Short mmCIF file of C-alpha atoms in Angstrom, two decimals:
data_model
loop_
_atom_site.label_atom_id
_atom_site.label_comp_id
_atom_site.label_asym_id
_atom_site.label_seq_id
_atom_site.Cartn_x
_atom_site.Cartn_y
_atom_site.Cartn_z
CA UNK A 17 -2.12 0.28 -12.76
CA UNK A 18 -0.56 3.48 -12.17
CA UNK A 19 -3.81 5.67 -11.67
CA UNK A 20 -4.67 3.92 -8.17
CA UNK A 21 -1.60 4.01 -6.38
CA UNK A 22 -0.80 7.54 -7.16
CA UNK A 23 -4.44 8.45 -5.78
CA UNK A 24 -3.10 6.16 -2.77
CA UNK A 25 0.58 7.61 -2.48
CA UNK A 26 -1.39 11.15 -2.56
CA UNK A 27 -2.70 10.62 0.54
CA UNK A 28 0.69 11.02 1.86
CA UNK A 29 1.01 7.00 3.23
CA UNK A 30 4.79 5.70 3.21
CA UNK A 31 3.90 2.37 2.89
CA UNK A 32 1.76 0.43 1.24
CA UNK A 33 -0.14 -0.89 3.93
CA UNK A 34 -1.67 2.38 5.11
CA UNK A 35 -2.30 2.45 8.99
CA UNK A 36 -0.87 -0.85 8.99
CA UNK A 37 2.72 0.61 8.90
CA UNK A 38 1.88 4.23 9.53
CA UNK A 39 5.13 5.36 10.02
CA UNK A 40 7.02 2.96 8.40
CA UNK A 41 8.04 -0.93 8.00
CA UNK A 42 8.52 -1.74 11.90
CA UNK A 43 9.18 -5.21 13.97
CA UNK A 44 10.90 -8.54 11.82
CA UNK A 45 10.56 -6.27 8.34
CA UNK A 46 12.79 -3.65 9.86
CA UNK A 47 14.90 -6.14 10.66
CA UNK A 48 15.26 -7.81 7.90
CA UNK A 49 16.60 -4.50 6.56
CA UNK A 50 18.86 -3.41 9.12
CA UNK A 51 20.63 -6.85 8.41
CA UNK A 52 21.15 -5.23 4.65
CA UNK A 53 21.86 -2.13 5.54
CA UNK A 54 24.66 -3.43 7.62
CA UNK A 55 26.45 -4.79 4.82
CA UNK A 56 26.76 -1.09 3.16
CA UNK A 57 30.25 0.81 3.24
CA UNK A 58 31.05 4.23 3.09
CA UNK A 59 29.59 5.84 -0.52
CA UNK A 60 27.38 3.29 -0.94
CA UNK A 61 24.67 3.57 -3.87
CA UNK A 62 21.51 1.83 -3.96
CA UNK A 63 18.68 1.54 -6.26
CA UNK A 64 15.33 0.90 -4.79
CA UNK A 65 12.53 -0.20 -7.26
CA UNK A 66 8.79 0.02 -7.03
CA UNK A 67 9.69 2.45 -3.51
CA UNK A 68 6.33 4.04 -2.95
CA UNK A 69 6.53 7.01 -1.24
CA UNK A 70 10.54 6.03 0.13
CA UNK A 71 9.80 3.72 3.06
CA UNK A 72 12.87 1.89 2.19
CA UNK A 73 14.97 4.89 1.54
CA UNK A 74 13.84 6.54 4.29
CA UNK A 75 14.84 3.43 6.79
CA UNK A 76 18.08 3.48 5.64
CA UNK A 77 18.04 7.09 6.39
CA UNK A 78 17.35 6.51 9.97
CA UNK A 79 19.51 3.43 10.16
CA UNK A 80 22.73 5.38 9.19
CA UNK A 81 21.34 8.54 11.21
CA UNK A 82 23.89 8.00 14.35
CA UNK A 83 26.53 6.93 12.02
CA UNK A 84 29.10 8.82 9.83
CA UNK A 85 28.69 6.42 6.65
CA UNK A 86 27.68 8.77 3.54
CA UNK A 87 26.22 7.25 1.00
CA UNK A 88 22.85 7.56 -2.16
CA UNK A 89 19.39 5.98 -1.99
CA UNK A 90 17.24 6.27 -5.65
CA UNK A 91 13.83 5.08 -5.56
CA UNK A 92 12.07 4.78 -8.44
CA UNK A 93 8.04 3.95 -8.89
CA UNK A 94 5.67 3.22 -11.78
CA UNK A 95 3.01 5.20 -9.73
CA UNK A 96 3.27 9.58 -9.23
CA UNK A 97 5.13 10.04 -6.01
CA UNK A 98 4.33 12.18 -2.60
CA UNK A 99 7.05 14.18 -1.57
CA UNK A 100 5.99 15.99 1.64
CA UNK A 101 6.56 12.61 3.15
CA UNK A 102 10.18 12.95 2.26
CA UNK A 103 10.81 16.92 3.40
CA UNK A 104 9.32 16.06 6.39
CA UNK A 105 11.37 13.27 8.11
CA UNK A 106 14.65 13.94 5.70
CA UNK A 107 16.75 15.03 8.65
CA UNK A 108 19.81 12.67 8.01
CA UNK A 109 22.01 15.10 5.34
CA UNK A 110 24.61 12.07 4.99
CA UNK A 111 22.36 9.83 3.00
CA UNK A 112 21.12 11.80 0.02
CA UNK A 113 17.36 10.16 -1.11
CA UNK A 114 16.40 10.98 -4.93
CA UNK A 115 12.62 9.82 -5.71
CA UNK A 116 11.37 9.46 -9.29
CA UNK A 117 7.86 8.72 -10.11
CA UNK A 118 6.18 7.91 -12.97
CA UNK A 119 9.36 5.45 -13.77
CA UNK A 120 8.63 1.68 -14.04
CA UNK A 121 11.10 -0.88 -12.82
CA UNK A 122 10.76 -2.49 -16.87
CA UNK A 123 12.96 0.59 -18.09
CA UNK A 124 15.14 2.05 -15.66
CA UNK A 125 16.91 5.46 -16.80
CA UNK A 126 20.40 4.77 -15.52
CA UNK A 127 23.92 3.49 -16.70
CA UNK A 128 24.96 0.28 -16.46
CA UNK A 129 26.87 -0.96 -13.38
CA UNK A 130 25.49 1.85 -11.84
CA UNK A 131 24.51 0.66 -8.33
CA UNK A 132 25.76 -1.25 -5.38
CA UNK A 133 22.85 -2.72 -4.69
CA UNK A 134 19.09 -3.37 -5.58
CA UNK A 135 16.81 -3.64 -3.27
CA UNK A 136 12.51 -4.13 -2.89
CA UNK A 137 10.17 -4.41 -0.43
CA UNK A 138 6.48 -5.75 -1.86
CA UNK A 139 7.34 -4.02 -5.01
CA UNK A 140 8.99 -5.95 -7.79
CA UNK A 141 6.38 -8.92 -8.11
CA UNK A 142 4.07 -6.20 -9.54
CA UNK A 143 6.56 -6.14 -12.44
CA UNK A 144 7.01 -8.30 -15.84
CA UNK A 145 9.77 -9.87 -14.10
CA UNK A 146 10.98 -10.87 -17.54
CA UNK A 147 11.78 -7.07 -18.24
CA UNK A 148 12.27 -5.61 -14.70
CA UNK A 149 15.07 -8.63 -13.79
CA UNK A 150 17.27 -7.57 -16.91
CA UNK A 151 17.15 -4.07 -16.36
CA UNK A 152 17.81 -4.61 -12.24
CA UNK A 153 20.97 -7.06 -13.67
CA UNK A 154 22.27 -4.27 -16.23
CA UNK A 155 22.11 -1.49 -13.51
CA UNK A 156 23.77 -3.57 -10.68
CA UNK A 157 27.70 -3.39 -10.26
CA UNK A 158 29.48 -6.92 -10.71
CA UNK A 159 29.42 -8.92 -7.00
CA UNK A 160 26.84 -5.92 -6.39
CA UNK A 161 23.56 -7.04 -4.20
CA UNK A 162 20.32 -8.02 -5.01
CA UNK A 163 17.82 -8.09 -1.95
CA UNK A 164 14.03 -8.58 -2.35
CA UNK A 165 10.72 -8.83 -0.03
CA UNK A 166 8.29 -10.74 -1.99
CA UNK A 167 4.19 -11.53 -1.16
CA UNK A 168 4.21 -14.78 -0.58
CA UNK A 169 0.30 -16.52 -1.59
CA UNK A 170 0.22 -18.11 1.99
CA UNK A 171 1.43 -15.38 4.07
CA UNK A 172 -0.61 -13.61 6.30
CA UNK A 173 -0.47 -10.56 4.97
CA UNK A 174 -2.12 -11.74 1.74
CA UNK A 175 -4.64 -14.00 3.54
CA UNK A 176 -5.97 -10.64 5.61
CA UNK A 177 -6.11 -8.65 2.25
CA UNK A 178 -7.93 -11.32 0.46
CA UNK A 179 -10.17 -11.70 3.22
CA UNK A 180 -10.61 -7.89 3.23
CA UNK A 181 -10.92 -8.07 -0.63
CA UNK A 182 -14.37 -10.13 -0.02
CA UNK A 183 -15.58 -7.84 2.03
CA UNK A 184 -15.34 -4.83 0.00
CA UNK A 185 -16.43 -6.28 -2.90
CA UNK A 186 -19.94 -7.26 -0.70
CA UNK A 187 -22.99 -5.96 -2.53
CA UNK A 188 -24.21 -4.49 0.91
CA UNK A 189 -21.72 -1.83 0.56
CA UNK A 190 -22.57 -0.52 -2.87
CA UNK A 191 -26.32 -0.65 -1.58
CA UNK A 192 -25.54 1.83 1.42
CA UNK A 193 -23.50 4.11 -0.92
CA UNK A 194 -27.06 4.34 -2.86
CA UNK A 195 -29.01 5.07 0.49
CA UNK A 196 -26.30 7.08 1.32
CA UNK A 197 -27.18 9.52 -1.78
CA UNK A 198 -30.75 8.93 -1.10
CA UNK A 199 -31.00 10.20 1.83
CA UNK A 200 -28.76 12.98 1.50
CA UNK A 201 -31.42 14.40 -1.55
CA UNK A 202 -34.15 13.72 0.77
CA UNK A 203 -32.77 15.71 3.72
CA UNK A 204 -32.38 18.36 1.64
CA UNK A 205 -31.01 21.75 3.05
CA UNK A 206 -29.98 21.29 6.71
CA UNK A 207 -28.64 24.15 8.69
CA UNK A 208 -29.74 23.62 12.51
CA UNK A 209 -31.83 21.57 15.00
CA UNK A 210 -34.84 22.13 13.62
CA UNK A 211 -33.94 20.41 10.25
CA UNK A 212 -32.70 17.32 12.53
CA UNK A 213 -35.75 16.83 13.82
CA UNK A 214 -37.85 17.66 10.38
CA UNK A 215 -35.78 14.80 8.84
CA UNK A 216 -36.70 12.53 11.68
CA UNK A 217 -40.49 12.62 11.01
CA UNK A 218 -39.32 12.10 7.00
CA UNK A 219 -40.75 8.93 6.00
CA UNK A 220 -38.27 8.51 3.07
CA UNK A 221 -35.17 9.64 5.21
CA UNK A 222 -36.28 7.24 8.03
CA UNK A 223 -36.76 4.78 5.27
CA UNK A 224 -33.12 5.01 3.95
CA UNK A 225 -31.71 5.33 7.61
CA UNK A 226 -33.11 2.19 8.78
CA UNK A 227 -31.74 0.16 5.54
CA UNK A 228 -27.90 1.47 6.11
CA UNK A 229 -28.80 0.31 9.53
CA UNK A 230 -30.01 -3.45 8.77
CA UNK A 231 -27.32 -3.41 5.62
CA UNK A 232 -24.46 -2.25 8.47
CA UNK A 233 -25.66 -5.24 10.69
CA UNK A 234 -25.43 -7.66 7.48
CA UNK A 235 -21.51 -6.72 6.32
CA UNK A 236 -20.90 -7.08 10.65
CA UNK A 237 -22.13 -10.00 10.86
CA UNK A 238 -19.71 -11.78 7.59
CA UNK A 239 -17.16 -10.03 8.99
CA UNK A 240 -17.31 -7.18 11.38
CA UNK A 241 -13.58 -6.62 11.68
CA UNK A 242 -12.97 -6.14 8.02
CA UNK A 243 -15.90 -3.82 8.59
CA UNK A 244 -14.17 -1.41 11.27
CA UNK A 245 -10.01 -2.05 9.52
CA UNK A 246 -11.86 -1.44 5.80
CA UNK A 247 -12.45 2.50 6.92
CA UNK A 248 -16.02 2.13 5.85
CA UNK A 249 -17.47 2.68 8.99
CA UNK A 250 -15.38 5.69 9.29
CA UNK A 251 -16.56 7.34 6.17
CA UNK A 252 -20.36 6.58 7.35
CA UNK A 253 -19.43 7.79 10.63
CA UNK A 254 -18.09 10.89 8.73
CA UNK A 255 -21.10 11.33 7.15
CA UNK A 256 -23.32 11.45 9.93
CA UNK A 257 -21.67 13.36 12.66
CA UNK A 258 -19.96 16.23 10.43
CA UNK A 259 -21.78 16.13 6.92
CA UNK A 260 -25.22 16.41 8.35
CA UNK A 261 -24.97 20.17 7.85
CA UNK A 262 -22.96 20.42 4.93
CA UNK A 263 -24.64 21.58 1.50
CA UNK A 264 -26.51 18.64 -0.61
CA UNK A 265 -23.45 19.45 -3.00
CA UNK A 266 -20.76 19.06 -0.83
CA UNK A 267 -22.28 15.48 0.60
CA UNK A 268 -22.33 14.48 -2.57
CA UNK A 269 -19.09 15.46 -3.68
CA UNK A 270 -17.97 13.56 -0.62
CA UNK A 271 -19.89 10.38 -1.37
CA UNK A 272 -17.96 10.36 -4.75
CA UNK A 273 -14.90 10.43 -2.88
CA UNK A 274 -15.75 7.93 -0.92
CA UNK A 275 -16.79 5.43 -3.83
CA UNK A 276 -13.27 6.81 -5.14
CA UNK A 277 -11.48 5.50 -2.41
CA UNK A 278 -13.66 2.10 -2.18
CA UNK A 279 -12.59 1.54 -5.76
CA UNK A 280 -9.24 2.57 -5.40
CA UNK A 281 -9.12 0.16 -2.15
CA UNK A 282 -10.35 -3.01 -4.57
CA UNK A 283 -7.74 -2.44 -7.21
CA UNK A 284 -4.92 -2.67 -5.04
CA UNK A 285 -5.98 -5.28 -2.65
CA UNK A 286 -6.81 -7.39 -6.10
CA UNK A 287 -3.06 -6.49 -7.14
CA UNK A 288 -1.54 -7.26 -3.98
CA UNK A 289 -3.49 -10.84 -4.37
CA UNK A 290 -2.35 -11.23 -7.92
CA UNK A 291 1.49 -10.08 -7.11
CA UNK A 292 1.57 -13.08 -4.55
CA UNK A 293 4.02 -15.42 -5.69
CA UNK A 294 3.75 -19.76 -4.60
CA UNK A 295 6.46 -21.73 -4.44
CA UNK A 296 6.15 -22.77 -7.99
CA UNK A 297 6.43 -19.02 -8.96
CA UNK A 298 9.56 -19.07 -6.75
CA UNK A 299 11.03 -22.14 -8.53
CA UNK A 300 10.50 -20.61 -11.82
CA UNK A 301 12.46 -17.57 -10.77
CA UNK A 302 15.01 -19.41 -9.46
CA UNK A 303 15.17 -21.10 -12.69
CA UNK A 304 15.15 -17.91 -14.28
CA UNK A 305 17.63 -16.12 -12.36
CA UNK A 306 20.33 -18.99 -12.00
CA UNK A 307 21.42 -19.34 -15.88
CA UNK A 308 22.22 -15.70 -15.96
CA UNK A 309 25.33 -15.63 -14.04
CA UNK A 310 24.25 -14.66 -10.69
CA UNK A 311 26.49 -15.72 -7.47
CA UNK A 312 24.62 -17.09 -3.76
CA UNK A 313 21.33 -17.20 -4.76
CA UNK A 314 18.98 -17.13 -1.44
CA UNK A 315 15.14 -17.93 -1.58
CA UNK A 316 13.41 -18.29 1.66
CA UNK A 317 10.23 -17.69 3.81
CA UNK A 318 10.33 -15.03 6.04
CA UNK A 319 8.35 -16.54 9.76
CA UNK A 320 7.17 -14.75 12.31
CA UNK A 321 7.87 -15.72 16.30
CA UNK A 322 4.78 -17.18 16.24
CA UNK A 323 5.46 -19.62 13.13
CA UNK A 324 3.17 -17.22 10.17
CA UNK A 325 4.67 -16.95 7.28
CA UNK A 326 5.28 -13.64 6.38
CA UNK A 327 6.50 -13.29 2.56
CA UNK A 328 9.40 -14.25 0.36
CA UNK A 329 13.08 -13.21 0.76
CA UNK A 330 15.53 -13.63 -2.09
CA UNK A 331 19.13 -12.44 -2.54
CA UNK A 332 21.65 -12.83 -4.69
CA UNK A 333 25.22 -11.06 -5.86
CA UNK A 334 25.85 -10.43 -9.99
#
């Protein structure tokens, strides 16, 4: 699992929803935190599991930023983590934030009883639940917090990334990715006008042109807006208006990236999907979690204002 995301995290993204969140978690998420953070005093110490490249660390950051509470955020993540993201918008000196990749939530490398509280957002579903619960229990302080953003299987979030799953997994797409190389060996070497308008009396780079054309018109007519938020049509786009004139090696070094990405894209989406969680799934953690001591147990949906359901919150105290 890990490979993907640390290709993702790479790309310097400090959520896990890309340009969804570009900055970070914004609108009812943000304040659905801001309600937890709330509820920290001063030296507070919180774990934060499956953290990505510290959106949740670095909210609480910016929530304590006008405030003279000190206190210690660790995130820790299965996947390599990005740290420019950090050094960049770390202005806030009284919360100190401590990252550690490669570090799943199944085997946490801290004492017992070390933390306040445990917090998640979209992370911990990924996890064995099974392991990762124990480990959260053994770290957490007694009548320390537990608070958790879960995908829920009906929320929209997941229906948009399933729907977006479908799209990239379209056969069109791997067929202009061929055409794409075609044409690029057909071109050959291009360095000014008169190569653009050699290639245009090419009979095999019309050829090719023409088919990304009628496949383009294909994938926007099943679904056109997955087409433009999939950043396909960017890397074609990409191709066409600043690769014309690159080297036949460097287009195709940038067509593998490109299938890369695409691949990288389907993994995650087809985790995200997987790490859902119904309400039997919910049940059977509550089931779980209940024998084991713990104190206010909270499982609810999270709604938007306009009645959507957005994902799974739980809480609870040790």
């Amino acid at each position: 699992m890990t490979s993907h995301w640390s290709e993702y995290w790479k790309l310097g993204h400090v959520t896990s929803f890309g340009t969804d969140f570009k900055e970070n978690y914004t609108g009812q998420l943000k304040d659905i935190w801001s309600n937890v953070f709330s509820q920290f005093s001063m030296g507070f110490k919180v774990l934060d599991v499956a953290t990505g490249n510290g959106a949740l660390p670095l909210l609480i950051q910016d929530y304590f930023s006008k405030l003279s509470v000190v206190g210690e955020v660790k995130g820790v993540d299965y996947a390599d983590i990005n740290l420019v993201p950090l050094a960049n918008t770390h202005t806030n000196k009284n919360v100190v934030i401590e990252l550690l990749g490669n570090t799943p939530v199944e085997l946490l490398p801290f004492s017992d009883s070390e933390f306040d509280t445990v917090i998640s957002q979209f992370g911990i579903e990924y996890s064995d639940i099974c392991t990762s619960m124990p480990e959260v229990l053994r770290v957490l302080k007694d009548n320390g917090k537990f608070h958790a953003v879960i995908h829920h299987e009906n929320s929209v979030i997941v229906l948009y990334n399933s729907k977006l799953l479908s799209f990239l997994e379209r056969p069109e797409i791997e067929s202009i990715m061929f055409s794409l190389n075609k044409i690029s060996l057909d071109m050959g070497r291009m360095t000014d006008r008169q190569d653009l308008i050699r290639i245009k009396s090419c009979e095999k780079c019309e050829k090719s042109r023409s088919e990304i054309n009628r496949l383009l018109s294909t994938l926007a007519s099943y679904d056109e807006k997955s087409l433009c938020e999939s950043e396909f049509l960017n890397y074609i786009n990409e191709f066409f208006k600043s690769g014309l004139f690159w080297s036949i090696g460097k287009k195709m070094d940038y067509l593998a990236f490109v299938n890369r990405q695409l691949a990288v894209y389907r993994l995650r989406l087809t985790e995200l999907v997987a790490a859902s969680r119904s309400i039997e799934d919910m049940n059977s953690f509550r089931e779980y979690l209940e024998p084991r001591g713990i104190k206010e147990l909270m499982v609810e949906n999270v709604v938007s204002s306009t009645g959507d359901i957005f994902a799974w919150y739980v809480s609870f105290s040790k």
